Amino acid sequence: TVNGQSNPADLSTEQLQQCTSLQGLQALAAGSTAANVSSNATAAAAQLWIWGFPLLTMSQAAQSATKPGGVNTLLNVPTLVTPQNQAAFNIVAPNCDTLYTTSWLDLTAGPQMLGAPNTNGRYYVMELLDFYTNVFGNPGAPTTGTAASKWVVLPPAYKRSALPRALWNLRMYRSNTTGVWLLGRTYVANQSDLAAAREVQQQYSLSPAMPPPGNATGNSTALTHLQRAVTAANALLQQAVWQLGSVSNSTPAFAAIMGLAKAFPPSLGTAGPLALAPSLGLSRARGFNQTRLSVRQQAVLQAGSKLGQACITSYASSGDIGVSQASGWSYTTKAGTYGSDYILRAAVALVGVGANEPNITVYGANRRDADMQALNGNQTYSVAFASVPPAEYFSSLTLYSAQTNMLMSNAYSNRSVLNFNATPGLQWNKDGSIDVYLSSKPPGPAGSKQLANWLPAGENEQYWAALRLYGPSYEVVNGSYPLPPIVRVQP
């Protein structure tokens, strides 16, 4: 979810614009770099950090794939995300509307075939991302319908004619990298719908599109190309003391970027900043082994990562991500396909890695009330929606901690999401509008509209609100649909 970042860096609008080019970064570095560190070199390291940051977030997300048998296998998670179980999902700002189905595909051995049953109109989508977080396919309800279907996921440069002729009529999705994240979502209206959603989920399938070579050993304990790369990268990130958005020692983190860039070469036209690596003492050819660095070179990398991360964090909070409304709501209309927009790609990876394309899902975010004050669990707010937010499938509201970008626990209620289309017991106004209430404590007595329409926040905690629209209307995508402000309710 873009723009949910809680700690915006102190960069002005002009400085944010400078973050988008090497020349601009040089100007920023000139005013912030220590005297013994080259500002031009710092700027180069900052641009390389911005470029490579999504690779690091993907590697961390793929940690679960490093176990034997952890690739090219569907993992159906049969429970909805809650504050109590969310750590196991390894997803930033997870949704509470769908069951997750996930897999890490290693296409070095050839294409994979993905299948889904007839879901009888139930919404689902199988988002496909390359290792640079570009979305290259969304088989499922929004694009291919809900009838039983099969699709083929192709590695780079793979010739369709190499497939068995029987598969030629299937829809093909070609990845730019051999490493692919499949992130599936199956709609759950409410708890009473959970069993039916699970039944659909259990019928998804994934298998090699081609039979294994005749000399294949079938030894599932041997690590694949993706597993080796992710294992090496995550070991380096542990040395770097990686936390999403910061590192204590950037040298191992840059080594991870080089190794991942070697393991998963970028597509033509999106590798520009890699040309800066040699000037920093780095080499993609050496992969994860970047040990020939002087003390001064390491100081440059540390300064560059700090500047680059300040740009990413600030851009996620205040950058030109698409739509920004006076009510405080903003959302990206550019997610999913980034080209050479490296700062946007990094910002999305920071606050919502795996974000889908806007024609599939729009992720609105708001972290301030109508008085431009940060949302706080100690206050009570109301949000007056004129109608169900316009989406072909459904729309929902969720709250996340400003510190962690994760769900918050509440002592009074276990409700983590308000689904405008399906949450039981909502009280609508006669004109079709609805007033939603946000607070850490019950905003009204039993039977009241305030309690019925309450979305709980964490006590004594700053947070932000996420509005998801699945199959958003044209007016939402182009920004002309007005979203309501979050208004503090006076005690």
XYZ file of C-alpha atoms in Angstrom:
491
model
C 0.000 0.000 0.000
C 1.795 3.107 -1.160
C 1.935 6.198 1.061
C 1.266 4.316 4.256
C 4.832 4.893 5.436
C 4.761 6.365 8.900
C 8.060 8.190 9.215
C 8.501 10.542 6.286
C 12.036 11.768 5.864
C 12.682 15.484 6.069
C 12.871 16.014 2.316
C 11.070 18.847 0.612
C 9.127 18.485 -2.630
C 12.107 19.851 -4.530
C 14.453 17.410 -2.832
C 12.118 14.532 -3.625
C 12.356 15.443 -7.282
C 16.145 15.378 -6.975
C 15.914 11.791 -5.767
C 14.795 10.722 -9.242
C 18.064 11.442 -11.093
C 21.790 10.995 -10.583
C 22.342 14.746 -10.970
C 19.733 15.467 -8.327
C 21.241 12.933 -5.951
C 24.632 14.574 -6.453
C 23.133 17.878 -5.335
C 21.601 16.223 -2.263
C 24.832 14.426 -1.434
C 26.854 17.627 -1.724
C 24.933 19.090 1.185
C 24.944 16.027 3.429
C 28.095 13.957 2.847
C 31.058 13.986 5.211
C 34.146 15.836 3.991
C 36.161 12.644 3.504
C 33.503 10.990 1.319
C 32.968 11.921 -2.331
C 29.504 13.377 -2.907
C 29.450 12.106 -6.500
C 30.323 8.598 -5.370
C 27.700 8.825 -2.619
C 25.099 9.821 -5.197
C 26.051 6.854 -7.379
C 25.711 4.506 -4.410
C 22.348 6.076 -3.537
C 21.016 5.506 -7.038
C 22.252 1.915 -7.031
C 20.599 1.406 -3.623
C 17.284 2.754 -4.908
C 17.555 0.529 -7.975
C 18.386 -2.618 -6.011
C 16.161 -2.160 -2.964
C 13.239 -4.199 -4.404
C 15.584 -7.145 -4.973
C 16.337 -7.166 -1.251
C 12.672 -7.050 -0.237
C 11.882 -9.894 -2.647
C 14.732 -11.981 -1.277
C 13.431 -11.499 2.249
C 9.899 -12.377 1.152
C 11.274 -15.551 -0.471
C 12.878 -16.808 2.739
C 10.203 -19.514 3.031
C 11.247 -20.867 -0.370
C 14.771 -21.742 0.739
C 13.798 -25.057 2.293
C 14.044 -28.225 0.175
C 10.898 -28.521 -1.910
C 10.057 -24.871 -1.261
C 9.833 -23.833 -4.924
C 7.316 -24.668 -7.642
C 4.854 -25.822 -4.983
C 1.617 -24.073 -4.082
C 1.165 -23.071 -0.473
C -2.506 -22.527 0.334
C -2.938 -20.636 3.585
C -6.398 -21.672 4.836
C -6.817 -18.862 7.364
C -7.387 -15.142 7.046
C -4.656 -12.852 8.315
C -5.084 -11.643 11.891
C -2.893 -9.572 14.217
C -1.974 -12.803 15.981
C -0.871 -14.884 12.966
C 0.377 -12.199 10.552
C 4.087 -12.761 11.194
C 3.874 -16.171 9.511
C 2.664 -14.612 6.246
C 5.825 -12.520 5.705
C 3.793 -9.876 3.833
C 3.860 -6.136 4.556
C 0.388 -4.644 5.198
C -1.453 -7.933 4.540
C -5.107 -7.889 3.521
C -7.842 -9.504 5.593
C -10.257 -9.976 2.676
C -8.771 -13.002 0.959
C -7.077 -16.320 1.513
C -3.505 -16.219 0.290
C -2.064 -18.785 -2.090
C 1.624 -18.330 -2.723
C 4.508 -19.971 -4.507
C 8.034 -19.116 -5.549
C 8.615 -20.350 -9.066
C 12.077 -21.266 -10.284
C 11.810 -21.393 -14.064
C 15.434 -22.361 -14.736
C 14.261 -25.915 -15.432
C 11.447 -24.755 -17.709
C 7.891 -23.397 -17.667
C 5.240 -24.117 -15.073
C 1.525 -24.719 -15.637
C -0.965 -23.084 -13.276
C -4.583 -24.203 -12.990
C -7.789 -23.037 -11.309
C -11.260 -24.586 -10.993
C -14.577 -23.036 -11.910
C -15.093 -20.695 -8.967
C -18.718 -19.981 -9.931
C -18.243 -16.232 -9.850
C -16.037 -16.079 -6.747
C -13.304 -13.473 -7.088
C -9.738 -14.711 -7.205
C -6.549 -13.538 -8.862
C -3.128 -15.138 -9.323
C -0.714 -12.224 -9.441
C 2.646 -12.983 -11.079
C 5.689 -10.825 -10.263
C 9.231 -11.038 -11.580
C 12.100 -10.635 -9.117
C 12.138 -6.855 -9.688
C 8.487 -6.644 -8.501
C 7.093 -6.017 -11.998
C 3.659 -7.585 -12.449
C 3.560 -9.556 -15.700
C 0.250 -11.358 -15.322
C -2.989 -11.582 -13.353
C -4.819 -14.745 -14.385
C -8.132 -14.969 -12.593
C -11.496 -13.260 -12.313
C -10.460 -9.739 -13.454
C -8.773 -10.871 -16.678
C -9.693 -14.443 -17.605
C -12.990 -14.955 -15.766
C -13.990 -17.613 -13.263
C -14.410 -20.675 -15.501
C -11.955 -23.545 -15.040
C -8.674 -22.529 -16.675
C -5.003 -23.397 -17.138
C -2.110 -21.079 -17.971
C 1.595 -21.451 -18.664
C 4.300 -19.324 -17.004
C 7.349 -19.013 -19.283
C 10.946 -18.116 -18.389
C 12.737 -15.365 -20.331
C 13.387 -16.108 -24.012
C 11.639 -19.491 -23.836
C 10.160 -20.445 -27.202
C 6.500 -21.333 -27.147
C 7.167 -23.861 -29.895
C 9.260 -25.887 -27.421
C 6.080 -26.723 -25.481
C 3.960 -29.750 -26.325
C 1.530 -28.840 -29.087
C -1.383 -29.658 -26.773
C -0.483 -26.583 -24.687
C -0.197 -24.062 -27.499
C -3.773 -22.833 -27.071
C -3.280 -22.008 -23.406
C -2.655 -18.419 -22.373
C 1.029 -17.738 -21.766
C 2.651 -15.360 -19.277
C 6.344 -14.620 -19.816
C 8.521 -13.498 -16.909
C 11.545 -11.225 -17.252
C 13.387 -13.339 -14.645
C 13.588 -17.030 -13.837
C 12.548 -16.209 -10.273
C 8.820 -15.498 -9.951
C 6.536 -14.767 -7.017
C 3.018 -16.109 -7.441
C 0.713 -14.299 -5.011
C -2.848 -15.595 -5.205
C -5.873 -14.149 -3.437
C -9.271 -15.851 -3.013
C -12.161 -13.742 -1.767
C -13.769 -14.464 1.593
C -16.912 -12.424 2.282
C -16.964 -13.204 6.018
C -16.355 -16.070 8.435
C -19.427 -17.987 7.246
C -17.950 -17.974 3.727
C -14.558 -19.310 4.781
C -15.219 -23.025 4.205
C -16.458 -22.434 0.654
C -13.415 -20.283 -0.137
C -11.107 -22.994 1.187
C -12.750 -25.557 -1.082
C -11.934 -23.388 -4.103
C -8.407 -22.750 -2.865
C -7.645 -26.465 -2.537
C -8.358 -26.999 -6.244
C -5.605 -24.706 -7.556
C -2.766 -26.603 -9.208
C 0.845 -26.042 -10.233
C 3.034 -28.472 -12.169
C 5.855 -28.514 -14.740
C 4.538 -27.726 -18.200
C 7.162 -30.096 -19.617
C 8.100 -33.542 -18.277
C 11.442 -33.560 -16.459
C 14.505 -34.506 -18.519
C 15.226 -38.204 -18.834
C 18.308 -37.912 -16.616
C 16.552 -35.958 -13.869
C 17.354 -37.371 -10.440
C 14.191 -36.188 -8.745
C 16.305 -35.341 -5.701
C 14.164 -32.797 -3.832
C 16.965 -32.032 -1.373
C 19.086 -30.279 -4.024
C 18.673 -26.516 -3.871
C 17.516 -24.766 -7.037
C 19.007 -21.650 -8.611
C 16.483 -19.418 -6.838
C 17.023 -21.108 -3.489
C 20.801 -20.738 -3.683
C 20.523 -17.063 -4.627
C 18.021 -16.217 -1.892
C 19.973 -18.172 0.739
C 23.171 -16.288 -0.112
C 21.439 -12.902 -0.256
C 19.609 -13.328 3.038
C 22.796 -14.437 4.785
C 24.406 -11.182 3.648
C 21.384 -9.187 4.806
C 21.734 -10.784 8.212
C 25.319 -9.535 8.300
C 24.045 -6.107 7.285
C 21.583 -6.168 10.216
C 18.771 -5.587 7.738
C 15.496 -4.142 8.869
C 13.030 -3.045 6.233
C 14.139 0.487 5.480
C 17.560 0.448 7.156
C 20.868 -1.414 7.437
C 23.642 -1.054 9.979
C 26.350 -2.212 7.561
C 25.520 -1.543 3.933
C 28.482 -3.352 2.348
C 26.932 -6.861 2.655
C 23.606 -5.445 1.462
C 25.217 -4.076 -1.703
C 26.858 -7.494 -2.170
C 23.372 -9.012 -1.989
C 22.169 -6.589 -4.681
C 25.077 -7.546 -6.945
C 24.504 -11.258 -6.414
C 20.773 -11.053 -7.040
C 21.325 -8.919 -10.145
C 23.657 -11.633 -11.441
C 21.238 -14.434 -10.552
C 18.262 -12.592 -12.077
C 19.553 -10.273 -14.838
C 17.347 -7.201 -15.395
C 15.488 -6.771 -18.655
C 16.762 -4.524 -21.415
C 16.423 -0.841 -20.580
C 16.075 -1.286 -16.816
C 19.691 -1.859 -15.816
C 21.043 1.706 -16.058
C 22.265 2.185 -12.465
C 24.185 -1.106 -12.610
C 26.699 0.713 -14.819
C 27.667 2.726 -11.720
C 28.782 -0.360 -9.800
C 32.408 -0.503 -11.015
C 33.032 3.089 -9.924
C 32.047 1.979 -6.403
C 34.326 -1.060 -6.394
C 31.397 -3.406 -7.004
C 31.075 -5.993 -9.747
C 28.005 -7.910 -10.851
C 30.337 -10.554 -12.328
C 31.605 -11.336 -8.796
C 28.051 -11.922 -7.640
C 27.692 -12.206 -3.879
C 31.466 -11.959 -3.337
C 32.265 -8.252 -2.958
C 35.139 -8.410 -0.484
C 37.722 -6.252 -2.281
C 36.506 -2.941 -0.911
C 38.610 -0.323 0.846
C 37.528 1.441 4.025
C 36.768 4.562 1.969
C 34.665 2.614 -0.538
C 32.686 1.074 2.294
C 32.107 4.537 3.762
C 30.737 5.653 0.396
C 28.350 2.695 0.302
C 27.151 3.455 3.827
C 26.519 7.119 2.987
C 24.847 6.154 -0.287
C 22.493 3.661 1.296
C 21.497 6.250 3.899
C 20.729 8.862 1.240
C 18.991 6.382 -1.011
C 16.850 5.088 1.830
C 15.880 8.621 2.856
C 14.674 9.165 -0.706
C 12.717 5.904 -0.755
C 11.080 6.521 2.627
C 10.169 10.105 1.831
C 8.910 9.255 -1.652
C 6.682 6.526 -0.224
C 5.138 9.137 2.034
C 5.021 12.245 -0.116
C 6.154 11.497 -3.652
C 4.293 11.723 -6.955
C 2.689 8.300 -6.756
C -0.431 9.034 -8.811
C -3.487 10.432 -7.012
C -3.389 12.720 -3.966
C -6.663 14.179 -2.733
C -7.291 17.123 -0.422
C -9.014 14.731 1.997
C -5.630 13.133 2.700
C -6.167 9.982 0.661
C -3.559 9.045 -1.905
C -2.880 6.004 -4.017
C -0.649 4.921 -6.812
C -1.940 4.562 -10.336
C 1.491 3.386 -11.484
C 2.178 0.248 -9.440
C 3.036 -3.061 -11.016
C 4.843 -1.939 -14.167
C 7.679 0.433 -13.393
C 10.032 0.551 -16.364
C 12.852 2.866 -15.309
C 10.892 4.570 -12.508
C 13.193 3.112 -9.873
C 12.199 5.413 -7.016
C 8.525 4.481 -7.315
C 9.426 0.794 -7.574
C 11.476 1.051 -4.382
C 8.802 3.055 -2.544
C 6.152 0.442 -3.321
C 8.526 -2.337 -2.248
C 9.041 -0.539 1.063
C 5.409 -0.230 2.091
C 3.624 -2.898 0.072
C 5.811 -5.319 -1.846
C 3.552 -7.330 -4.115
C 1.202 -4.438 -4.855
C -0.869 -5.158 -7.941
C -1.670 -3.062 -11.001
C -4.300 -0.317 -10.521
C -6.751 -1.847 -12.987
C -6.820 -4.909 -10.685
C -6.653 -3.309 -7.243
C -6.295 0.244 -5.967
C -4.739 0.698 -2.534
C -5.765 4.017 -1.020
C -3.905 5.213 2.071
C -4.493 8.001 4.559
C -2.444 8.667 7.683
C -3.787 12.078 8.723
C -7.088 13.470 9.852
C -8.872 16.467 8.357
C -6.711 18.760 10.510
C -3.538 17.158 9.084
C -2.732 15.471 12.392
C -1.389 11.923 12.500
C -4.063 9.299 13.205
C -3.813 8.139 16.812
C -5.498 5.288 18.662
C -6.298 7.605 21.574
C -8.707 9.589 19.393
C -12.060 8.749 17.827
C -12.640 9.529 14.141
C -15.508 9.244 11.694
C -15.324 8.685 7.938
C -18.495 9.484 6.000
C -18.633 7.412 2.808
C -21.359 8.587 0.431
C -21.889 5.006 -0.776
C -20.068 1.728 -1.135
C -16.690 2.729 -2.628
C -17.086 1.896 -6.336
C -15.452 -1.400 -7.273
C -16.613 -4.221 -9.506
C -15.912 -6.893 -6.919
C -15.654 -5.476 -3.392
C -14.003 -2.801 -1.264
C -12.749 -2.735 2.298
C -11.077 -0.620 4.975
C -8.164 -1.828 7.140
C -5.919 -0.118 9.712
C -2.164 -0.636 10.093
C 0.401 0.437 12.652
C 2.388 3.445 11.461
C 5.506 1.936 13.002
C 5.356 -1.577 11.533
C 2.875 -1.374 8.612
C 1.159 -4.404 10.158
C -2.236 -5.106 11.740
C -2.875 -3.953 15.309
C -4.397 -5.951 18.172
C -7.380 -4.555 20.057
C -8.547 -5.610 23.518
C -12.232 -5.021 22.781
C -12.744 -6.472 19.303
C -11.157 -8.938 16.874
C -12.460 -7.109 13.790
C -9.483 -6.287 11.539
C -11.300 -5.292 8.367
C -14.537 -3.569 7.413
C -15.843 -5.011 4.150
C -18.386 -2.580 2.728
C -19.981 -5.389 0.746
C -20.120 -8.195 3.295
C -19.295 -7.347 6.931
C -22.377 -8.418 8.937
C -24.322 -5.894 10.995
C -23.212 -2.639 9.367
C -25.745 0.178 9.812
C -26.279 2.223 6.662
C -27.978 5.593 6.456
C -31.245 5.889 4.530
C -29.527 7.657 1.632
C -27.109 4.750 1.133
C -24.200 6.421 2.902
C -22.313 4.967 5.837
C -20.383 6.506 8.736
C -17.367 4.431 9.791
C -15.741 4.986 13.187
C -12.059 4.514 14.030
C -10.797 4.295 17.624
C -9.051 1.987 20.071
C -12.013 1.813 22.431
C -15.690 1.165 21.574
C -17.075 4.441 20.210
C -20.638 3.797 21.356
C -22.882 1.497 23.433
C -24.215 -1.886 22.329
C -26.691 -1.543 19.471
C -25.415 1.874 18.408
C -24.439 2.781 14.862
C -21.020 3.793 16.156
C -20.335 0.302 17.502
C -21.805 -1.495 14.490
C -19.603 0.488 12.103
C -16.482 0.453 14.261
C -13.028 -0.468 12.922
C -10.708 -0.876 15.929
C -7.245 0.684 16.167
C -4.368 -0.058 18.521
C -4.328 1.771 21.845
C -1.713 4.544 22.194
C -0.546 3.827 18.652
C -0.287 5.933 15.520
C -1.689 4.229 12.453
C -2.842 4.656 8.891
C -5.952 3.595 7.019
C -5.926 1.472 3.869
C -8.865 1.461 1.458
C -8.744 -1.438 -1.002
C -10.890 -1.466 -4.117
C -10.877 -4.715 -6.077
C -11.799 -3.964 -9.668
C -11.881 -0.179 -9.103
C -14.128 2.021 -11.205
C -12.761 4.292 -13.903
C -13.433 7.307 -11.677
C -11.281 5.840 -8.925
C -8.404 5.015 -11.243
C -8.338 8.490 -12.800
C -8.662 10.161 -9.393
C -11.979 11.924 -9.979
C -13.893 9.952 -7.340
C -13.700 11.954 -4.077
C -12.756 10.010 -0.971
C -13.962 11.421 2.370
C -11.689 12.957 5.008
C -11.065 11.282 8.340
C -12.613 13.621 10.898
C -11.828 13.689 14.584
C -14.942 13.295 16.732
C -14.935 15.806 19.557
C -15.378 14.249 23.018
